[in-house]
mmCIF file of C-alpha atoms in Angstrom:
data_model
loop_
_atom_site.group_PDB
_atom_site.id
_atom_site.type_symbol
_atom_site.label_atom_id
_atom_site.label_comp_id
_atom_site.label_asym_id
_atom_site.label_seq_id
_atom_site.Cartn_x
_atom_site.Cartn_y
_atom_site.Cartn_z
ATOM 1 C CA MET A 1 0.000 0.000 0.000
ATOM 2 C CA GLU A 2 1.436 3.326 -1.075
ATOM 3 C CA PRO A 3 1.660 6.159 1.496
ATOM 4 C CA SER A 4 -0.811 9.036 1.154
ATOM 5 C CA ASP A 5 0.408 12.236 -0.475
ATOM 6 C CA PHE A 6 -0.674 14.800 2.120
ATOM 7 C CA GLU A 7 1.017 17.661 0.263
ATOM 8 C CA SER A 8 -1.194 17.141 -2.769
ATOM 9 C CA MET A 9 -4.280 16.913 -0.536
ATOM 10 C CA ASN A 10 -3.561 20.315 1.148
ATOM 11 C CA PHE A 11 -5.761 22.617 -0.936
ATOM 12 C CA THR A 12 -5.216 25.681 1.292
ATOM 13 C CA SER A 13 -1.451 25.960 1.135
ATOM 14 C CA GLU A 14 -1.278 27.673 -2.241
ATOM 15 C CA SER A 15 -4.244 29.977 -1.607
ATOM 16 C CA ALA A 16 -2.833 31.001 1.787
ATOM 17 C CA ALA A 17 0.514 31.764 0.220
ATOM 18 C CA THR A 18 -1.053 33.947 -2.467
ATOM 19 C CA GLU A 19 -3.417 35.706 -0.025
ATOM 20 C CA TYR A 20 -0.705 36.596 2.509
ATOM 21 C CA PRO A 21 2.513 37.180 0.559
ATOM 22 C CA LEU A 22 5.775 37.394 2.424
ATOM 23 C CA CYS A 23 7.300 40.816 3.071
ATOM 24 C CA GLU A 24 10.374 40.806 0.878
ATOM 25 C CA GLU A 25 11.280 44.532 1.210
ATOM 26 C CA TRP A 26 10.090 47.698 2.970
ATOM 27 C CA LYS A 27 7.733 49.905 1.027
ATOM 28 C CA ALA A 28 8.707 53.561 0.531
ATOM 29 C CA GLY A 29 5.479 54.930 -0.937
ATOM 30 C CA SER A 30 3.356 57.874 0.182
ATOM 31 C CA GLU A 31 1.184 55.686 2.409
ATOM 32 C CA GLY A 32 4.211 55.064 4.635
ATOM 33 C CA SER A 33 4.698 58.768 5.342
ATOM 34 C CA VAL A 34 0.997 59.149 6.176
ATOM 35 C CA PHE A 35 1.237 56.272 8.626
ATOM 36 C CA HIS A 36 4.253 57.846 10.355
ATOM 37 C CA LEU A 37 2.489 61.219 10.517
ATOM 38 C CA ALA A 38 -0.508 59.526 12.147
ATOM 39 C CA SER A 39 1.758 57.904 14.732
ATOM 40 C CA ILE A 40 3.351 61.278 15.545
ATOM 41 C CA PHE A 41 -0.061 62.914 16.025
ATOM 42 C CA LEU A 42 -1.225 60.084 18.285
ATOM 43 C CA PHE A 43 1.987 60.267 20.311
ATOM 44 C CA LEU A 44 1.579 64.031 20.842
ATOM 45 C CA GLY A 45 -2.116 63.624 21.631
ATOM 46 C CA PHE A 46 -1.583 61.103 24.418
ATOM 47 C CA MET A 47 0.782 63.573 26.107
ATOM 48 C CA GLY A 48 -2.143 65.923 26.819
ATOM 49 C CA GLY A 49 -2.840 67.169 30.341
ATOM 50 C CA SER A 50 -5.969 67.618 32.429
ATOM 51 C CA GLY A 51 -8.568 70.361 32.480
ATOM 52 C CA PHE A 52 -10.471 71.861 29.554
ATOM 53 C CA TYR A 53 -7.384 72.966 27.652
ATOM 54 C CA GLY A 54 -5.724 69.600 28.224
ATOM 55 C CA LEU A 55 -8.777 67.777 26.850
ATOM 56 C CA LEU A 56 -8.919 70.140 23.871
ATOM 57 C CA TYR A 57 -5.236 69.453 23.152
ATOM 58 C CA LEU A 58 -5.722 65.686 23.548
ATOM 59 C CA TYR A 59 -8.735 65.297 21.264
ATOM 60 C CA THR A 60 -7.397 67.711 18.633
ATOM 61 C CA PHE A 61 -4.259 65.638 18.090
ATOM 62 C CA LEU A 62 -6.211 62.365 18.280
ATOM 63 C CA THR A 63 -8.553 63.684 15.595
ATOM 64 C CA LEU A 64 -5.613 64.491 13.335
ATOM 65 C CA GLY A 65 -3.984 61.151 14.094
ATOM 66 C CA TYR A 66 -7.051 59.053 13.330
ATOM 67 C CA PHE A 67 -7.720 61.100 10.200
ATOM 68 C CA CYS A 68 -4.245 60.207 8.923
ATOM 69 C CA CYS A 69 -4.853 56.566 9.892
ATOM 70 C CA MET A 70 -8.097 56.686 7.917
ATOM 71 C CA LEU A 71 -6.252 57.985 4.830
ATOM 72 C CA TRP A 72 -3.606 55.303 5.243
ATOM 73 C CA SER A 73 -6.254 52.557 5.516
ATOM 74 C CA TRP A 74 -8.032 53.895 2.431
ATOM 75 C CA SER A 75 -4.880 53.426 0.334
ATOM 76 C CA TYR A 76 -5.126 49.614 0.789
ATOM 77 C CA PHE A 77 -8.080 47.869 -0.908
ATOM 78 C CA CYS A 78 -8.030 44.961 1.558
ATOM 79 C CA THR A 79 -8.283 46.984 4.811
ATOM 80 C CA LYS A 80 -11.932 47.991 4.864
ATOM 81 C CA ASP A 81 -12.322 46.978 8.520
ATOM 82 C CA SER A 82 -9.314 49.091 9.527
ATOM 83 C CA PHE A 83 -10.695 52.041 7.591
ATOM 84 C CA LEU A 84 -14.093 51.749 9.290
ATOM 85 C CA TRP A 85 -12.530 51.585 12.777
ATOM 86 C CA HIS A 86 -10.332 54.622 12.140
ATOM 87 C CA PHE A 87 -13.298 56.476 10.656
ATOM 88 C CA ALA A 88 -15.378 55.729 13.769
ATOM 89 C CA LEU A 89 -12.588 56.862 16.110
ATOM 90 C CA PHE A 90 -12.094 60.005 14.006
ATOM 91 C CA GLY A 91 -15.789 60.809 14.344
ATOM 92 C CA VAL A 92 -15.780 60.263 18.126
ATOM 93 C CA CYS A 93 -12.723 62.507 18.596
ATOM 94 C CA ILE A 94 -14.059 65.357 16.478
ATOM 95 C CA VAL A 95 -17.334 65.254 18.444
ATOM 96 C CA GLN A 96 -15.305 65.457 21.671
ATOM 97 C CA VAL A 97 -13.371 68.468 20.309
ATOM 98 C CA LEU A 98 -16.616 70.306 19.575
ATOM 99 C CA HIS A 99 -18.070 69.354 22.958
ATOM 100 C CA VAL A 100 -15.021 70.540 24.933
ATOM 101 C CA ALA A 101 -14.835 73.767 22.905
ATOM 102 C CA TYR A 102 -18.512 74.435 23.639
ATOM 103 C CA ARG A 103 -18.046 73.798 27.357
ATOM 104 C CA LEU A 104 -14.956 75.999 27.387
ATOM 105 C CA ARG A 105 -16.946 78.806 25.831
ATOM 106 C CA SER A 106 -19.924 78.243 28.131
ATOM 107 C CA VAL A 107 -17.813 78.837 31.275
ATOM 108 C CA SER A 108 -16.635 82.275 30.187
ATOM 109 C CA PHE A 109 -17.444 85.046 32.683
ATOM 110 C CA GLN A 110 -17.863 88.778 32.876
ATOM 111 C CA LYS A 111 -14.732 90.895 33.071
ATOM 112 C CA GLU A 112 -15.042 91.427 36.849
ATOM 113 C CA PHE A 113 -15.503 87.713 37.541
ATOM 114 C CA GLN A 114 -12.605 86.814 35.258
ATOM 115 C CA GLU A 115 -10.363 89.242 37.161
ATOM 116 C CA LEU A 116 -11.589 87.781 40.443
ATOM 117 C CA TYR A 117 -10.724 84.286 39.238
ATOM 118 C CA ASN A 118 -7.254 85.310 38.043
ATOM 119 C CA CYS A 119 -6.431 87.172 41.256
ATOM 120 C CA LEU A 120 -7.955 84.966 43.937
ATOM 121 C CA PHE A 121 -8.766 81.454 42.708
ATOM 122 C CA LYS A 122 -6.533 80.618 39.747
ATOM 123 C CA LYS A 123 -3.344 80.568 41.814
ATOM 124 C CA LEU A 124 -4.956 77.936 44.058
ATOM 125 C CA GLY A 125 -5.581 75.645 41.097
ATOM 126 C CA VAL A 126 -9.373 76.068 41.082
ATOM 127 C CA SER A 127 -10.784 74.892 37.758
ATOM 128 C CA LEU A 128 -13.172 76.958 35.666
ATOM 129 C CA THR A 129 -15.858 74.359 36.342
ATOM 130 C CA HIS A 130 -15.668 74.840 40.112
ATOM 131 C CA PHE A 131 -15.441 78.614 39.714
ATOM 132 C CA GLY A 132 -18.557 78.469 37.551
ATOM 133 C CA LYS A 133 -20.401 76.851 40.478
ATOM 134 C CA ILE A 134 -19.130 79.641 42.760
ATOM 135 C CA VAL A 135 -20.391 82.308 40.340
ATOM 136 C CA ALA A 136 -23.727 80.520 39.954
ATOM 137 C CA CYS A 137 -24.146 80.562 43.739
ATOM 138 C CA CYS A 138 -24.235 84.385 43.685
ATOM 139 C CA ASP A 139 -26.426 84.361 40.538
ATOM 140 C CA GLY A 140 -23.712 86.276 38.674
ATOM 141 C CA ASP A 141 -24.848 89.560 40.269
ATOM 142 C CA ILE A 142 -22.468 92.467 40.893
ATOM 143 C CA HIS A 143 -23.590 95.134 43.365
ATOM 144 C CA THR A 144 -22.643 98.806 43.580
ATOM 145 C CA ILE A 145 -22.039 101.077 46.578
ATOM 146 C CA GLU A 146 -22.164 104.784 45.839
ATOM 147 C CA LYS A 147 -19.570 107.154 47.265
ATOM 148 C CA ASP A 148 -20.056 108.055 50.971
ATOM 149 C CA HIS A 149 -22.580 105.235 51.420
ATOM 150 C CA CYS A 150 -22.128 102.432 53.941
ATOM 151 C CA PHE A 151 -21.901 98.733 53.262
ATOM 152 C CA ALA A 152 -22.420 97.951 56.962
ATOM 153 C CA ILE A 153 -23.126 99.968 60.102
ATOM 154 C CA GLU A 154 -21.672 99.052 63.459
ATOM 155 C CA GLY A 155 -24.153 97.257 65.714
ATOM 156 C CA LYS A 156 -26.993 97.369 63.151
ATOM 157 C CA THR A 157 -26.232 95.484 59.947
ATOM 158 C CA ALA A 158 -26.817 91.732 60.147
ATOM 159 C CA ILE A 159 -24.121 89.273 59.042
ATOM 160 C CA ASP A 160 -25.970 87.342 56.347
ATOM 161 C CA LYS A 161 -23.513 87.167 53.434
ATOM 162 C CA LEU A 162 -19.877 86.966 52.359
ATOM 163 C CA SER A 163 -18.626 89.660 49.991
ATOM 164 C CA VAL A 164 -15.528 90.461 47.929
ATOM 165 C CA LEU A 165 -14.672 93.983 46.764
ATOM 166 C CA LEU A 166 -14.085 94.181 43.009
ATOM 167 C CA SER A 167 -13.298 97.864 42.590
ATOM 168 C CA GLY A 168 -13.045 101.001 44.738
ATOM 169 C CA ARG A 169 -11.907 101.400 48.349
ATOM 170 C CA ILE A 170 -13.712 100.810 51.651
ATOM 171 C CA ARG A 171 -12.827 102.536 54.932
ATOM 172 C CA VAL A 172 -13.287 100.437 58.082
ATOM 173 C CA THR A 173 -13.967 102.258 61.356
ATOM 174 C CA VAL A 174 -15.006 101.341 64.891
ATOM 175 C CA ASN A 175 -16.427 103.984 67.253
ATOM 176 C CA GLU A 176 -15.600 106.489 64.462
ATOM 177 C CA GLU A 177 -11.908 105.585 64.699
ATOM 178 C CA PHE A 178 -10.130 104.449 61.550
ATOM 179 C CA LEU A 179 -8.898 100.847 61.453
ATOM 180 C CA HIS A 180 -7.808 100.025 57.904
ATOM 181 C CA TYR A 181 -8.779 100.120 54.238
ATOM 182 C CA ILE A 182 -10.222 97.322 52.129
ATOM 183 C CA TYR A 183 -8.885 97.179 48.580
ATOM 184 C CA PRO A 184 -10.091 95.305 45.464
ATOM 185 C CA PHE A 185 -10.169 91.498 45.669
ATOM 186 C CA GLN A 186 -10.251 91.544 49.457
ATOM 187 C CA PHE A 187 -13.200 90.288 51.482
ATOM 188 C CA LEU A 188 -15.459 92.897 53.028
ATOM 189 C CA ASP A 189 -16.681 90.771 55.903
ATOM 190 C CA SER A 190 -14.243 87.877 56.351
ATOM 191 C CA PRO A 191 -13.772 88.358 60.154
ATOM 192 C CA GLU A 192 -17.524 88.435 60.691
ATOM 193 C CA TRP A 193 -18.035 85.376 58.483
ATOM 194 C CA ASP A 194 -15.373 83.351 60.276
ATOM 195 C CA SER A 195 -16.567 84.357 63.748
ATOM 196 C CA LEU A 196 -20.026 82.780 63.349
ATOM 197 C CA ARG A 197 -21.121 79.193 63.021
ATOM 198 C CA PRO A 198 -23.643 78.312 60.294
ATOM 199 C CA SER A 199 -26.502 78.266 62.813
ATOM 200 C CA GLU A 200 -25.507 81.518 64.570
ATOM 201 C CA GLU A 201 -26.523 85.083 63.807
ATOM 202 C CA GLY A 202 -24.768 88.350 64.547
ATOM 203 C CA VAL A 203 -24.241 91.978 63.585
ATOM 204 C CA PHE A 204 -21.230 93.944 62.398
ATOM 205 C CA GLN A 205 -18.932 95.380 65.054
ATOM 206 C CA VAL A 206 -17.410 97.845 62.569
ATOM 207 C CA THR A 207 -18.659 100.337 59.995
ATOM 208 C CA LEU A 208 -17.706 99.934 56.346
ATOM 209 C CA HIS A 209 -17.803 103.230 54.461
ATOM 210 C CA ALA A 210 -17.218 103.679 50.710
ATOM 211 C CA ASP A 211 -14.554 106.276 49.901
ATOM 212 C CA ASN A 212 -15.599 106.162 46.237
ATOM 213 C CA THR A 213 -17.955 104.215 44.014
ATOM 214 C CA CYS A 214 -17.378 100.535 44.733
ATOM 215 C CA ARG A 215 -18.486 97.303 43.105
ATOM 216 C CA TYR A 216 -18.628 93.977 44.927
ATOM 217 C CA VAL A 217 -19.961 90.427 44.667
ATOM 218 C CA ALA A 218 -21.846 88.800 47.538
ATOM 219 C CA TRP A 219 -22.862 85.248 48.437
ATOM 220 C CA ARG A 220 -25.780 84.644 50.797
ATOM 221 C CA ARG A 221 -24.888 82.535 53.826
ATOM 222 C CA LYS A 222 -27.526 79.857 53.335
ATOM 223 C CA LYS A 223 -26.827 79.365 49.631
ATOM 224 C CA LEU A 224 -23.087 79.293 50.213
ATOM 225 C CA TYR A 225 -23.368 76.708 52.991
ATOM 226 C CA LEU A 226 -25.530 74.560 50.714
ATOM 227 C CA LEU A 227 -22.804 74.795 48.078
ATOM 228 C CA PHE A 228 -20.222 73.786 50.706
ATOM 229 C CA ALA A 229 -22.333 70.764 51.643
ATOM 230 C CA LYS A 230 -22.412 69.588 48.015
ATOM 231 C CA HIS A 231 -18.792 70.383 47.176
ATOM 232 C CA ARG A 232 -16.283 69.916 49.999
ATOM 233 C CA TYR A 233 -13.461 71.065 47.735
ATOM 234 C CA ILE A 234 -15.073 74.505 47.333
ATOM 235 C CA ALA A 235 -15.592 74.695 51.112
ATOM 236 C CA LYS A 236 -11.874 74.100 51.677
ATOM 237 C CA ILE A 237 -10.950 76.739 49.102
ATOM 238 C CA PHE A 238 -13.184 79.347 50.768
ATOM 239 C CA ALA A 239 -11.832 78.482 54.203
ATOM 240 C CA LEU A 240 -8.316 79.057 52.883
ATOM 241 C CA VAL A 241 -8.953 82.390 51.143
ATOM 242 C CA VAL A 242 -11.113 83.770 53.967
ATOM 243 C CA ARG A 243 -8.567 83.016 56.679
ATOM 244 C CA ASN A 244 -5.751 84.331 54.524
ATOM 245 C CA ASP A 245 -7.724 87.565 54.116
ATOM 246 C CA ILE A 246 -8.212 87.805 57.893
ATOM 247 C CA ALA A 247 -4.459 87.378 58.418
ATOM 248 C CA GLU A 248 -3.741 90.196 55.964
ATOM 249 C CA LYS A 249 -6.173 92.478 57.809
ATOM 250 C CA LEU A 250 -4.525 91.674 61.138
ATOM 251 C CA TYR A 251 -1.108 92.461 59.716
ATOM 252 C CA SER A 252 -2.422 95.765 58.353
ATOM 253 C CA LEU A 253 -3.698 96.639 61.851
ATOM 254 C CA ASN A 254 -0.318 95.758 63.292
ATOM 255 C CA ASP A 255 1.472 97.931 60.736
ATOM 256 C CA MET A 256 -0.887 100.826 61.448
ATOM 257 C CA ALA A 257 -0.157 100.621 65.189
ATOM 258 C CA PHE A 258 3.567 100.662 64.495
ATOM 259 C CA HIS A 259 3.443 103.726 62.261
ATOM 260 C CA ARG A 260 1.213 105.799 64.522
ATOM 261 C CA SER A 261 3.169 105.432 67.741
ATOM 262 C CA GLY A 262 6.595 104.628 66.451
ATOM 263 C CA HIS A 263 6.600 101.310 68.341
ATOM 264 C CA SER A 264 5.383 97.905 67.276
ATOM 265 C CA TYR A 265 2.373 96.688 69.270
ATOM 266 C CA ASP A 266 1.187 93.101 69.214
ATOM 267 C CA ILE A 267 -2.481 93.091 68.114
ATOM 268 C CA ARG A 268 -3.000 89.779 69.928
ATOM 269 C CA LEU A 269 -2.721 91.516 73.341
ATOM 270 C CA PRO A 270 -6.228 91.781 74.871
ATOM 271 C CA SER A 271 -5.385 95.054 76.576
ATOM 272 C CA TYR A 272 -4.462 96.584 73.234
ATOM 273 C CA CYS A 273 -7.464 95.238 71.345
ATOM 274 C CA HIS A 274 -9.984 96.750 73.781
ATOM 275 C CA MET A 275 -8.223 100.008 74.655
ATOM 276 C CA PRO A 276 -9.405 103.336 73.201
ATOM 277 C CA GLY A 277 -6.838 105.494 71.474
ATOM 278 C CA THR A 278 -6.037 107.662 74.536
ATOM 279 C CA GLU A 279 -5.444 104.629 76.737
ATOM 280 C CA ILE A 280 -3.102 103.149 74.154
ATOM 281 C CA GLU A 281 -0.993 106.290 74.250
ATOM 282 C CA LYS A 282 -0.884 106.140 78.049
ATOM 283 C CA ALA A 283 0.164 102.492 77.892
ATOM 284 C CA ASN A 284 3.116 103.365 75.687
ATOM 285 C CA VAL A 285 5.527 103.192 78.620
ATOM 286 C CA PHE A 286 4.499 99.588 79.313
ATOM 287 C CA LEU A 287 4.565 98.420 75.685
ATOM 288 C CA GLN A 288 7.706 100.202 74.691
ATOM 289 C CA VAL A 289 10.426 97.988 73.281
ATOM 290 C CA PRO A 290 14.006 99.176 73.904
ATOM 291 C CA MET A 291 15.782 100.063 70.685
ATOM 292 C CA HIS A 292 19.467 99.120 70.377
#
């Protein structure tokens, strides 16, 4: 009995060899350069960062990369599946580019709010999305105080909001004695805000008087605390900027005491905080620091 000729019975060997020819040499046509360009675009795209601008950078380069991949796939008549996949990915990326660009445009703000963001929140890494929630909490309203009008009166005005001065200058007095000025992008009522718990109520212990026409933004206590309850990150940001503002006001009081008397008083001393101006002058002999 003769052995079977398995080679002659293998009907797929020749067809497989013709369908998948061996790579004998590298191709140097135009489709090769398009493929390399697509790889470069994809490499640059995946190096994108976070945030709106990072997403816009990412999807822009991915769109270009998949478009080049689509052109490269089109140049081969046997790669219809590759072409369809690259076309689908190209469509998804271009939709993402339009979506991110729309969202980036939708979070644009008025000039005053943009300046507030750049001066107070941007340096803390607050995103435009979170700042948009902060602006929405105050309904995007900007209030005006005319010259020689008062924002708050000592012992009368209730503490029911948190405000930031956007333009102008506010004079702070207590018992008709000057304490310090409030300048743009400083809080108007940060000490009062920080002194009360959410469930407590109180009134101003100082008078805030406008030296010229001032503009400010204000957040109502209840709405702001609701925002804090939903977004703990925003609550931490406000706690940081409010307490930093209080520290700056305390330092300004300390500097004022030094320049008036010629000696540096410590504003943390209870006797100094509650003394009238005449008593402070009398106490100069006790607070005097010897100069070498």
